[in-house]
Short mmCIF file of C-alpha atoms and ligand atoms in Angstrom, two decimals:
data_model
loop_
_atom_site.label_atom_id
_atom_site.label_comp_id
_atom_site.label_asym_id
_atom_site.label_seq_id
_atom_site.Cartn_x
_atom_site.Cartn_y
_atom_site.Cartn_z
CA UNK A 1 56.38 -52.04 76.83
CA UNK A 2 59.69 -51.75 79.20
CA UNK A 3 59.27 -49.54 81.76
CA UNK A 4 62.30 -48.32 83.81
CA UNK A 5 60.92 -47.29 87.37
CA UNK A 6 63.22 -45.13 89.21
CA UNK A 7 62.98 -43.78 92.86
CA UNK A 8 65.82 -41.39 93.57
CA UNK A 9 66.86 -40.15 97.14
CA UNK A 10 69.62 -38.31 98.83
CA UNK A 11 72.13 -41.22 98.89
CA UNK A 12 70.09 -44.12 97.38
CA UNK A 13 68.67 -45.24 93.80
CA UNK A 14 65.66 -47.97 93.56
CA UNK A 15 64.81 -49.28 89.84
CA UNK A 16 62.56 -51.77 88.57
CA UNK A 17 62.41 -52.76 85.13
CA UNK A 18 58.70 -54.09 84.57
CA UNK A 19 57.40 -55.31 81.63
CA UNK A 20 53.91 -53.49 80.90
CA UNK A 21 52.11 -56.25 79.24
CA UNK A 22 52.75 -59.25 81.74
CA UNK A 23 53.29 -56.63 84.61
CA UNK A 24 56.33 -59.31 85.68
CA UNK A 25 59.54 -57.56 87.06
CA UNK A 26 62.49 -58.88 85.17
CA UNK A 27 65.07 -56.58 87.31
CA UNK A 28 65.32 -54.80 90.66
CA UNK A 29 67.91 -53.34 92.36
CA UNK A 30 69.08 -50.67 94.70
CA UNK A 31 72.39 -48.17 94.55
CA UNK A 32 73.06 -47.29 97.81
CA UNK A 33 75.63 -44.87 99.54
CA UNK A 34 75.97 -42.77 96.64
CA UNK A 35 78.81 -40.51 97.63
CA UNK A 36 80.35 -42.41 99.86
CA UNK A 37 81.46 -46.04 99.11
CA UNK A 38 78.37 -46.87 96.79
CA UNK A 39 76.61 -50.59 97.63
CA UNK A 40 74.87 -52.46 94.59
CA UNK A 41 71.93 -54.66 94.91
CA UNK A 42 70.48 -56.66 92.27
CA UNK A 43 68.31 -59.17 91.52
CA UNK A 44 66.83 -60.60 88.56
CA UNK A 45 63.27 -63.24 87.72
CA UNK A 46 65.82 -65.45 86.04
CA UNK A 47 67.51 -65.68 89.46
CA UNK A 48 70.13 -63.86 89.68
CA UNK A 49 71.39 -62.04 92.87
CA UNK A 50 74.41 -59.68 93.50
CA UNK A 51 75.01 -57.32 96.42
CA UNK A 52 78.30 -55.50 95.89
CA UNK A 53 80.32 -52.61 95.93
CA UNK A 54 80.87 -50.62 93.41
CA UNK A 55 81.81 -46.95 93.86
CA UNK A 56 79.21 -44.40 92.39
CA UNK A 57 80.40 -40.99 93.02
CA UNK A 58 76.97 -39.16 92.05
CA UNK A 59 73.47 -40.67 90.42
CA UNK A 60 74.96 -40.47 86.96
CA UNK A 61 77.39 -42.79 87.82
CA UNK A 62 74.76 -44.48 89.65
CA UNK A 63 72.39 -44.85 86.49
CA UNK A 64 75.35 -45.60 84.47
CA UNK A 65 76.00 -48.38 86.74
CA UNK A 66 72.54 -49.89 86.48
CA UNK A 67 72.17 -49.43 82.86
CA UNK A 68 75.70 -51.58 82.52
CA UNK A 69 73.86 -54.47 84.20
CA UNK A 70 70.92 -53.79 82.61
CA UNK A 71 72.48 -54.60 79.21
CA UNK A 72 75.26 -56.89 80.49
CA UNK A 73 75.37 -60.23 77.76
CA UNK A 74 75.94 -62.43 81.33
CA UNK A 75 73.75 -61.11 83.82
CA UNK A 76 70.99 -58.34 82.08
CA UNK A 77 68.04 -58.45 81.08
CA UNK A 78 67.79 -55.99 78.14
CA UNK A 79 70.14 -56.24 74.71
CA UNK A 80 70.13 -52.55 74.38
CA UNK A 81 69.71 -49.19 76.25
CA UNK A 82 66.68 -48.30 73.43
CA UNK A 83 64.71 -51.65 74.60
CA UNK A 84 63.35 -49.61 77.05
CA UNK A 85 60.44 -47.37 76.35
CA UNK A 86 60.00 -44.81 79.30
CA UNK A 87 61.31 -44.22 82.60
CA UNK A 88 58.77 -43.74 84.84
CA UNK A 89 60.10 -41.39 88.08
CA UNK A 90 59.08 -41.52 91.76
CA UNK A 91 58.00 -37.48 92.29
CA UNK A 92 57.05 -36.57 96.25
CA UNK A 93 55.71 -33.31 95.72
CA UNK A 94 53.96 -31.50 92.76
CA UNK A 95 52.20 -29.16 94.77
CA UNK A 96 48.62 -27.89 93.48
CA UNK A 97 50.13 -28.47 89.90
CA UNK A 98 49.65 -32.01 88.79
CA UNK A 99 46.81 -33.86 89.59
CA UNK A 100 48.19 -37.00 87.74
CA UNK A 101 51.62 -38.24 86.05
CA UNK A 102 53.27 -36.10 83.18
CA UNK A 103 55.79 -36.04 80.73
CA UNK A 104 58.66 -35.02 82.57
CA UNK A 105 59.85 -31.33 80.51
CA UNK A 106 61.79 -28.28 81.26
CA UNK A 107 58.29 -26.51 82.60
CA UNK A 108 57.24 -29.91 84.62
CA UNK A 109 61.07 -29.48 85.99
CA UNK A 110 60.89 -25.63 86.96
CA UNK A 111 57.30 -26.24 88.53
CA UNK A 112 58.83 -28.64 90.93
CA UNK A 113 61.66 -26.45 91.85
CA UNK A 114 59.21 -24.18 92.62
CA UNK A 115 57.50 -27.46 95.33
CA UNK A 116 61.17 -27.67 96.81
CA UNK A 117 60.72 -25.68 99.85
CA UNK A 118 57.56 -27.71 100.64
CA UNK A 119 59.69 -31.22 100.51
CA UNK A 120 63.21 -30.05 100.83
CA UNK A 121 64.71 -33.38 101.27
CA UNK A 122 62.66 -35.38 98.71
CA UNK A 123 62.49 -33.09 95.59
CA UNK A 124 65.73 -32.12 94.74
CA UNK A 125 67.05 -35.64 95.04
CA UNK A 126 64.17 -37.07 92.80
CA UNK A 127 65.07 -34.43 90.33
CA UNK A 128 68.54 -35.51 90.56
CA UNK A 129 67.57 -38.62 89.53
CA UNK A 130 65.70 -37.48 86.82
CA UNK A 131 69.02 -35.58 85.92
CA UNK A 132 71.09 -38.63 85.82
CA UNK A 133 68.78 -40.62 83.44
CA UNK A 134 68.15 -37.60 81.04
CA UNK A 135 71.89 -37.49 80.54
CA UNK A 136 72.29 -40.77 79.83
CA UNK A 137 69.58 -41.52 77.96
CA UNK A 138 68.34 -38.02 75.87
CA UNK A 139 65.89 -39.91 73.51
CA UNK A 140 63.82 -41.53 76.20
CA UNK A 141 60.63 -40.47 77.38
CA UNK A 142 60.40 -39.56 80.86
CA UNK A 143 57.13 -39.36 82.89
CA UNK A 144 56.72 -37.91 86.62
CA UNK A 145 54.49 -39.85 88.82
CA UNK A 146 53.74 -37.44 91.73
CA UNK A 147 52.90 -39.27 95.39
CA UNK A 148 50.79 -35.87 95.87
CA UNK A 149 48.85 -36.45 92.40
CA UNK A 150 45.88 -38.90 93.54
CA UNK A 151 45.55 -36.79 96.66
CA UNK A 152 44.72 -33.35 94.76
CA UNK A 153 40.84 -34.37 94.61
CA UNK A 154 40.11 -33.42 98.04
CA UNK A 155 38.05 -30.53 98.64
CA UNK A 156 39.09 -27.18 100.43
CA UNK A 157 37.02 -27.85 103.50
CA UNK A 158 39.20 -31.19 103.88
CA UNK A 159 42.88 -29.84 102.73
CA UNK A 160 42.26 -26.02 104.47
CA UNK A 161 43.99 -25.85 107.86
CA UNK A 162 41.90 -23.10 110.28
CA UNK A 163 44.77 -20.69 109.61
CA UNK A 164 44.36 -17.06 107.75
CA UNK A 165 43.37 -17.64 104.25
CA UNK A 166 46.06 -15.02 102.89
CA UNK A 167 48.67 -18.05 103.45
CA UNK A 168 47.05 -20.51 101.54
CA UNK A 169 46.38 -17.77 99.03
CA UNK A 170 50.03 -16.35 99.31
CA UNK A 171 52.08 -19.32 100.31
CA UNK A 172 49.83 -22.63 99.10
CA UNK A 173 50.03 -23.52 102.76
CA UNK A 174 47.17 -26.89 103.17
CA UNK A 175 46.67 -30.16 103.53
CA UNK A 176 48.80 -32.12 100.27
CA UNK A 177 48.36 -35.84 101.89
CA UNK A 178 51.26 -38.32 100.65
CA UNK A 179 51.52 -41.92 99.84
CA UNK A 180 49.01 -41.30 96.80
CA UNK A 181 50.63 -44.10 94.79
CA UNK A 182 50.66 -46.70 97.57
CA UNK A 183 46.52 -45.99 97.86
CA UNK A 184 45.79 -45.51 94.35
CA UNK A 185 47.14 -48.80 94.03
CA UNK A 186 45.74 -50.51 96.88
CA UNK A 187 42.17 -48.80 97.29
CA UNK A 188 42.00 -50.55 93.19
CA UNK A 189 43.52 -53.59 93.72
CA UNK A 190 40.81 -53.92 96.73
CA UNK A 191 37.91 -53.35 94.12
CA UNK A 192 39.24 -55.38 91.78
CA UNK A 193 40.08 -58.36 94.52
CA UNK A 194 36.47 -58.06 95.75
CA UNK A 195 35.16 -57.59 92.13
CA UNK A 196 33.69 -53.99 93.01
CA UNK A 197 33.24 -51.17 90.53
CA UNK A 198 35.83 -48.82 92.83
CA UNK A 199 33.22 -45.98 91.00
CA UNK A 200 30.66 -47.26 93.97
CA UNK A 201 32.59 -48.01 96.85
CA UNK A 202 34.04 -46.18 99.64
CA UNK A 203 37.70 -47.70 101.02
CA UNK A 204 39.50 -46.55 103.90
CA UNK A 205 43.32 -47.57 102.81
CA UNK A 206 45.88 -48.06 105.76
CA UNK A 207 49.38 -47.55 104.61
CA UNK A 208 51.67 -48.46 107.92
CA UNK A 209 54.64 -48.68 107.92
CA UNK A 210 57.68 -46.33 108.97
CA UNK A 211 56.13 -43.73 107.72
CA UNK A 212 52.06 -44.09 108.07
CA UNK A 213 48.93 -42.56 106.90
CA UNK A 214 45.26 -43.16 106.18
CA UNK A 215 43.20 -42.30 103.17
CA UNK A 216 39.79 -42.13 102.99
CA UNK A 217 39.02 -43.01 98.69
CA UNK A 218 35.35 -42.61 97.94
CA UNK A 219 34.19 -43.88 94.82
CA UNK A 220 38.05 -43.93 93.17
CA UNK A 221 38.80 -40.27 94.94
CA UNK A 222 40.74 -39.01 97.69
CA UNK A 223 38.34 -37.18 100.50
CA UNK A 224 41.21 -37.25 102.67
CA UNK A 225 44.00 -38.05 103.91
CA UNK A 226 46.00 -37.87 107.23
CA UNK A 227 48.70 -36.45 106.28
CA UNK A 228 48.94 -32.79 105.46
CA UNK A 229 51.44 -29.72 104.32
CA UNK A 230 54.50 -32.34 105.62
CA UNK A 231 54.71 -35.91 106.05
CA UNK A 232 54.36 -35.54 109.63
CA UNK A 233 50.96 -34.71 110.46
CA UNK A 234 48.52 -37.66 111.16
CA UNK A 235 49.08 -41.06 112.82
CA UNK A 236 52.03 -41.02 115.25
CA UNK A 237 54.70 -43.16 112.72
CA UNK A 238 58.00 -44.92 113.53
CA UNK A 239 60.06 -41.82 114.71
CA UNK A 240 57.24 -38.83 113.83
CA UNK A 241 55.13 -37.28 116.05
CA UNK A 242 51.90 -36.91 114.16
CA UNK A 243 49.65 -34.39 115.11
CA UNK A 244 50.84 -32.10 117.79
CA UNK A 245 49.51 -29.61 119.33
CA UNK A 246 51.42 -26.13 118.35
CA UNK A 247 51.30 -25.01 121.45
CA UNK A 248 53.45 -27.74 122.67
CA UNK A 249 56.31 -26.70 120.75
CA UNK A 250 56.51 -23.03 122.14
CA UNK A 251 56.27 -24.68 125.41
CA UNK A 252 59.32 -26.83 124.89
CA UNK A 253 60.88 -24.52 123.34
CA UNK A 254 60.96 -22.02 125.83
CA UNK A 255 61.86 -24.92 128.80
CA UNK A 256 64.26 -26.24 127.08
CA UNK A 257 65.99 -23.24 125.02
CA UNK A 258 65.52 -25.05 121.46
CA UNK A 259 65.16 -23.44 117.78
CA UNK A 260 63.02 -24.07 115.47
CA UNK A 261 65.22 -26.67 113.34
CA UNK A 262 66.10 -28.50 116.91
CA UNK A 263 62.24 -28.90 117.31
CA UNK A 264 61.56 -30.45 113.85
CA UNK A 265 64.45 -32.65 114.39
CA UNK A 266 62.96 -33.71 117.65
CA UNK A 267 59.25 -34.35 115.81
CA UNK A 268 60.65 -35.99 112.86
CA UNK A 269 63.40 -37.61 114.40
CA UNK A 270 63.03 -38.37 117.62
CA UNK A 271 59.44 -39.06 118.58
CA UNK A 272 56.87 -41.48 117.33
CA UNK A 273 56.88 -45.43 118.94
CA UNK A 274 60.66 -44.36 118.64
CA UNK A 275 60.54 -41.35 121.79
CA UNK A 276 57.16 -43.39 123.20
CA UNK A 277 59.14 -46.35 124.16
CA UNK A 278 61.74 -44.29 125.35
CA UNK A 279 63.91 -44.99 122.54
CA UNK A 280 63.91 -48.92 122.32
CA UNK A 281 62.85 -48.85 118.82
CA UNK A 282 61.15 -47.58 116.19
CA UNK A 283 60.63 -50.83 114.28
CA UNK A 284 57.35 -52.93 115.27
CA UNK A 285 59.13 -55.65 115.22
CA UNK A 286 61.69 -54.91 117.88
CA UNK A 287 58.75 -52.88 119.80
CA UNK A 288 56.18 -56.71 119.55
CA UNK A 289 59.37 -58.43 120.63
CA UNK A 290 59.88 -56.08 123.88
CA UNK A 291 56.13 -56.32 124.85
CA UNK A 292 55.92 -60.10 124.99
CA UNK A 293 59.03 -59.17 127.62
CA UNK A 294 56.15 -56.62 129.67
CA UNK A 295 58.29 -54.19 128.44
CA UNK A 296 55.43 -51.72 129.56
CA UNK A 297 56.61 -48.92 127.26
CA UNK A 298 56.71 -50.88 124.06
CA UNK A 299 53.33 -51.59 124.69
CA UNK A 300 51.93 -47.96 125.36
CA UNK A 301 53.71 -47.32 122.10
CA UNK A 302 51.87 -49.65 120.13
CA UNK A 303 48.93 -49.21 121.57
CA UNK A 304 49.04 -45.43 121.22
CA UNK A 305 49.63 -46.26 117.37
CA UNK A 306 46.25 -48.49 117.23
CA UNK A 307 44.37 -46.26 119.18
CA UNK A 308 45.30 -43.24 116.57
CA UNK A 309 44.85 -45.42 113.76
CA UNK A 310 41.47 -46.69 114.71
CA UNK A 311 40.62 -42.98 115.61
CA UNK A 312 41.10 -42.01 111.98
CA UNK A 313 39.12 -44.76 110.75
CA UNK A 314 36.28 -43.53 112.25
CA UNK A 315 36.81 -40.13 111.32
CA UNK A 316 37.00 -41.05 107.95
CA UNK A 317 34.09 -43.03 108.04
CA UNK A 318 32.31 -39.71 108.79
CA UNK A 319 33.98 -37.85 106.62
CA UNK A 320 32.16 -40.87 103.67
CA UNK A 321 29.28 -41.43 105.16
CA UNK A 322 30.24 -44.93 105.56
CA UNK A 323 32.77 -47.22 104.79
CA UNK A 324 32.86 -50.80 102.39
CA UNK A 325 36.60 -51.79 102.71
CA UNK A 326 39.25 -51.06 105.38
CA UNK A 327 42.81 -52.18 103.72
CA UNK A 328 46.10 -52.75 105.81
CA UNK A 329 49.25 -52.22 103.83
CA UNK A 330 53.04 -51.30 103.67
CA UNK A 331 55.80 -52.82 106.51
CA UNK A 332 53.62 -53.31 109.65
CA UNK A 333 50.20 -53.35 107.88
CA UNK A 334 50.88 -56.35 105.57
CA UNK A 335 52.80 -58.06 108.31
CA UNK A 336 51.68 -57.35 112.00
CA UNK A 337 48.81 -59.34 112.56
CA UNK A 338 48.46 -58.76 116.09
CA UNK A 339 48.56 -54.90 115.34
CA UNK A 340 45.62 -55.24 112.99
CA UNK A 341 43.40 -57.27 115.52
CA UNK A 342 43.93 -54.77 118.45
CA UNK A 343 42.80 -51.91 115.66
CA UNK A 344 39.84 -53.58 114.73
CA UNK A 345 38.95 -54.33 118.37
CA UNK A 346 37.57 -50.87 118.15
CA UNK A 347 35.86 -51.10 115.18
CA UNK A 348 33.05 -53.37 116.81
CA UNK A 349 30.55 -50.20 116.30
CA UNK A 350 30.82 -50.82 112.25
CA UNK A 351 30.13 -54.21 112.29
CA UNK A 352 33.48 -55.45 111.90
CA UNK A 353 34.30 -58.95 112.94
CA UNK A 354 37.73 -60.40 112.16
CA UNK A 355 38.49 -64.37 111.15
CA UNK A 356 41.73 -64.80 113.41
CA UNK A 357 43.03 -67.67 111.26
CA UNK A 358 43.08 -65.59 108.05
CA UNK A 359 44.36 -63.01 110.07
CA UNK A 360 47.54 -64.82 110.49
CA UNK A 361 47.55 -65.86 106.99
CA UNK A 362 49.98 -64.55 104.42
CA UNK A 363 49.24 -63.11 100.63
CA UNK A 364 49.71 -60.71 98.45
CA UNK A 365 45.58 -59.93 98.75
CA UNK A 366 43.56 -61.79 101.25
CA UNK A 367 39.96 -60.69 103.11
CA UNK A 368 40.19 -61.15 107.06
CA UNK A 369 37.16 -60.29 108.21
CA UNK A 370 34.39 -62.82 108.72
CA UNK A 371 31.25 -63.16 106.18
CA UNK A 372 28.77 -61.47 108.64
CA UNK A 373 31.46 -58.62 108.92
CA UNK A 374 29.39 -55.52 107.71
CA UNK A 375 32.69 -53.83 106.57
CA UNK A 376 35.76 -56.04 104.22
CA UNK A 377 38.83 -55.54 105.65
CA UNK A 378 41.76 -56.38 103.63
CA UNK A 379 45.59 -56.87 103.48
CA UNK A 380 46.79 -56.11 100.18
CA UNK A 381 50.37 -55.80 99.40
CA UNK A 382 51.52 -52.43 98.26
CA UNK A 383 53.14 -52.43 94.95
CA UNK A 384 54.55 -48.96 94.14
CA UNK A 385 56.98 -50.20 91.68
CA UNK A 386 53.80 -51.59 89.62
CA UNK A 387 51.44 -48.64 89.90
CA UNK A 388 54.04 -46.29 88.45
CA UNK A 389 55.13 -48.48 85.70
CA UNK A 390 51.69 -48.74 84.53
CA UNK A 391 51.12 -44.60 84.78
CA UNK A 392 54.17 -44.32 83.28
CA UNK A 393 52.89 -47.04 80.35
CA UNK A 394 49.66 -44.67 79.99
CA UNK A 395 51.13 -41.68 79.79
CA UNK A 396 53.42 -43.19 77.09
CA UNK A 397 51.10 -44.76 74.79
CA UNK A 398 49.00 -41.21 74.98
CA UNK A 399 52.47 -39.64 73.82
CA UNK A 400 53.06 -41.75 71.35
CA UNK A 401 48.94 -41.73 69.76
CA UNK A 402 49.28 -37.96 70.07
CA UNK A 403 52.69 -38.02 67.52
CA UNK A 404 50.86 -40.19 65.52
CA UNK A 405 47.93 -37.24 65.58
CA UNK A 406 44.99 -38.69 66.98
CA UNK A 407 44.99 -35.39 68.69
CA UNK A 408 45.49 -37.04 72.48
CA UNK A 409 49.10 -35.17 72.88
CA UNK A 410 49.73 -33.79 76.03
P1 LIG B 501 58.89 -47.43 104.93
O1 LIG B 501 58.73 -47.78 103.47
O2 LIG B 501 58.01 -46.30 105.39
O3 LIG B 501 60.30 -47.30 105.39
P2 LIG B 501 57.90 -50.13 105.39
O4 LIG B 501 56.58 -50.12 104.73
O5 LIG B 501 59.01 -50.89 104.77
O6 LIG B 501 58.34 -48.64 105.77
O7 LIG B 501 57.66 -50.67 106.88
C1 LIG B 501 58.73 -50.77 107.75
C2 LIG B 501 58.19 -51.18 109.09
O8 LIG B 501 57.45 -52.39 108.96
C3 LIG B 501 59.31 -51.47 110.06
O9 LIG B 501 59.40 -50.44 111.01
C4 LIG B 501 58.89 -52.73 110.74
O10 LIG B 501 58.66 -52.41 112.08
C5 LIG B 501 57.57 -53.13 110.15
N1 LIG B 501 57.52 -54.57 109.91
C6 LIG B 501 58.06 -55.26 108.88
N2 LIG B 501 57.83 -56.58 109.03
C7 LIG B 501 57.13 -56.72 110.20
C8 LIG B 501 56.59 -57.82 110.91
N3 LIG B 501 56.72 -59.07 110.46
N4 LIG B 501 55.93 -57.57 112.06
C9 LIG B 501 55.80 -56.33 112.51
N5 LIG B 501 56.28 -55.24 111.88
C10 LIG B 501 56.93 -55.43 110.75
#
């Protein structure tokens, strides 16, 4: 099967198209600056590489422009538009509603309307997205893969905040976690890597990178994850705060005369490694580079972020009873080798002992921790692209056996 992977933002349009069967990517690409002078980037496994502009005034005329190369007799990879089989969409937030990926329909498209006000910036632009390709391609089937979906298994006493009840009740207000599709993918690919039945172990999966957060996946479910109503709770991230507390904000805002919106800007914005360092960076890379300089404020902000992140880990490992694998993944999880080794410094307590040498090692799935290390920890490579072409690919083929009747339809 060809599986069109699309993840649609404000200004921006990622694709994939993955083959299902060999799970190789034969294109990628990325339409950027939608709107404004439109940037296109794309690369193919025959070898082919292009970054140029090309004006897009909206994501139709984004897709449009990606289907054209799709198809193109010199450069695409697909003779025709119908080649493909599904497009499988990037959703942020599905609320309470979907627990796993969907055939995108008129009701799937109201019920995330209705999840707009909890991710105004994400959801409308995915469903513009899913706009664009509908129009240009009516007979294909779509499919929604939510990052909220693999999240929705946690129980109330780990997604309730200690708030009045009547605004959960009236207003859905909890804990929704994100990333689901990064640690769905990783927390299996661990299993499989370490050939574990994921049905028997419990995997704390790291996901750091601009945005972070840790998910605690016992036996191939989410009991939690550090994130909660908004991508900003949790571990403090590149320019988010992470957890706060509330009382801070009426503090500043009364010092400092600010509104609500200036606040969130400030915590979204403005904070994180990003306000810790006293705005030198919010990219780990920059930050690592300052603190070999004894820049001493690049270095409170990293270690701030490995002190948080370790503290989750152990929460987590409370919240399972215990913990098999700890997994590093995404930007400065895959990458930042130094960053892992001053997390795991804490994690002495578990039994976890780290092989420096495979530490520094690169691949897309290697163990670092030593033999006698009571506790694997991992760095897998996240593969988002991959996890929702192969949801997409399942939720097709049930489709398709449910038209034929075997009675499977959704
Ligand atoms: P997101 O998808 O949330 O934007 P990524 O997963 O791409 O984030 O991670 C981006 C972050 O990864 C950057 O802030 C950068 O600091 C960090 N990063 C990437 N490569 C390295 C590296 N070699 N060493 C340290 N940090 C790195």
């Amino acid at each position: 099967m060809k599986i069109l992977v699309i993840n649609s933002g404000s200004s921006s349009l990622k694709f994939q198209v993955i083959d299902s069967d060999s799970e190789q990517v034969l294109a990628r690409g990325v339409c950027e600056r939608i709107g404004i002078d439109g940037v296109f980037t794309y690369k193919t496994g025959t070898g082919i590489s292009r970054k140029e502009p090309v004006s897009m005034k909206d994501h139709t005329e984004a897709v449009h422009v990606l289907l054209d190369r799709l198809v193109d007799p010199e450069e695409g990879v697909l003779e025709d538009y119908s080649q493909i089989d599904v497009v499988g969409h990037r959703l942020v937030h599905g609320g309470e509603k979907f627990t796993g990926s969907v055939v995108i329909t008129k009701e799937v498209i109201d019920a995330m309307k209705e999840c707009n006000d909890l991710a105004p910036l994400h959801n409308p632009a995915n469903l513009v997205g899913v706009d664009a390709c509908r129009r240009l391609m009516p007979d294909t089937l779509m499919v929604g893969v939510f990052d909220t979906a693999f999240n929705q298994t946690m129980e109330p006493k780990a997604f309730l905040y200690g708030i009045p009840y009547r605004y959960y009740e009236k207003y859905k207000v909890r804990r929704y976690g994100f990333h689901g599709i990064s640690h769905k993918y990783v927390s299996q690919r661990a299993a499989e890597f370490l050939n574990q039945d994921i049905r028997h172990v419990k995997t704390i999966v790291c996901h750091l990178g601009n945005g972070a957060s840790i998910c605690a996946v016992k036996y191939g479910q989410v009991v939690d994850n550090s994130m909660g109503f908004t991508p900003l709770e949790g571990l403090v991230m590149g320019t988010r705060s992470g957890d706060v507390d509330p009382g801070v904000l009426e503090f500043l805002a009364k010092k400092e005369h600010l509104d609500f919106g200036q606040l969130m800007k400030i915590l979204n914005q403005e904070s994180g490694v990003l306000g810790i360092s006293k705005n030198l960076s919010s990219d780990f890379r920059e930050l690592k580079d300052a603190q070999i300089k004894y820049n001493d404020k690049a270095s409170l902000a990293r270690d701030i972020f490995a002190y948080k992140v370790a503290k989750y880990i152990g929460s987590f490992t409370a919240a399972m009873n215990g913990v098999d694998n700890i997994v590093f993944t995404a930007g400065v999880g895959e990458n930042d080798s130094d960053m892992r080794e001053e997390i795991c410094e804490y994690l002495g307590f578990l039994g976890i002992r780290i092989d420096e040498v495979k530490n520094r090692g690169q691949a897309e799935a290697v163990r670092i921790s030593t033999r006698d290390s009571r506790v694997n920890v991992l760095v897998i490579r996240t593969n988002e692209e991959l996890e929702i072409a192969r949801e997409a690919a399942a939720v097709c083929r049930e489709y398709r056996e449910g038209l034929s009747g075997s009675g499977k339809a959704s």
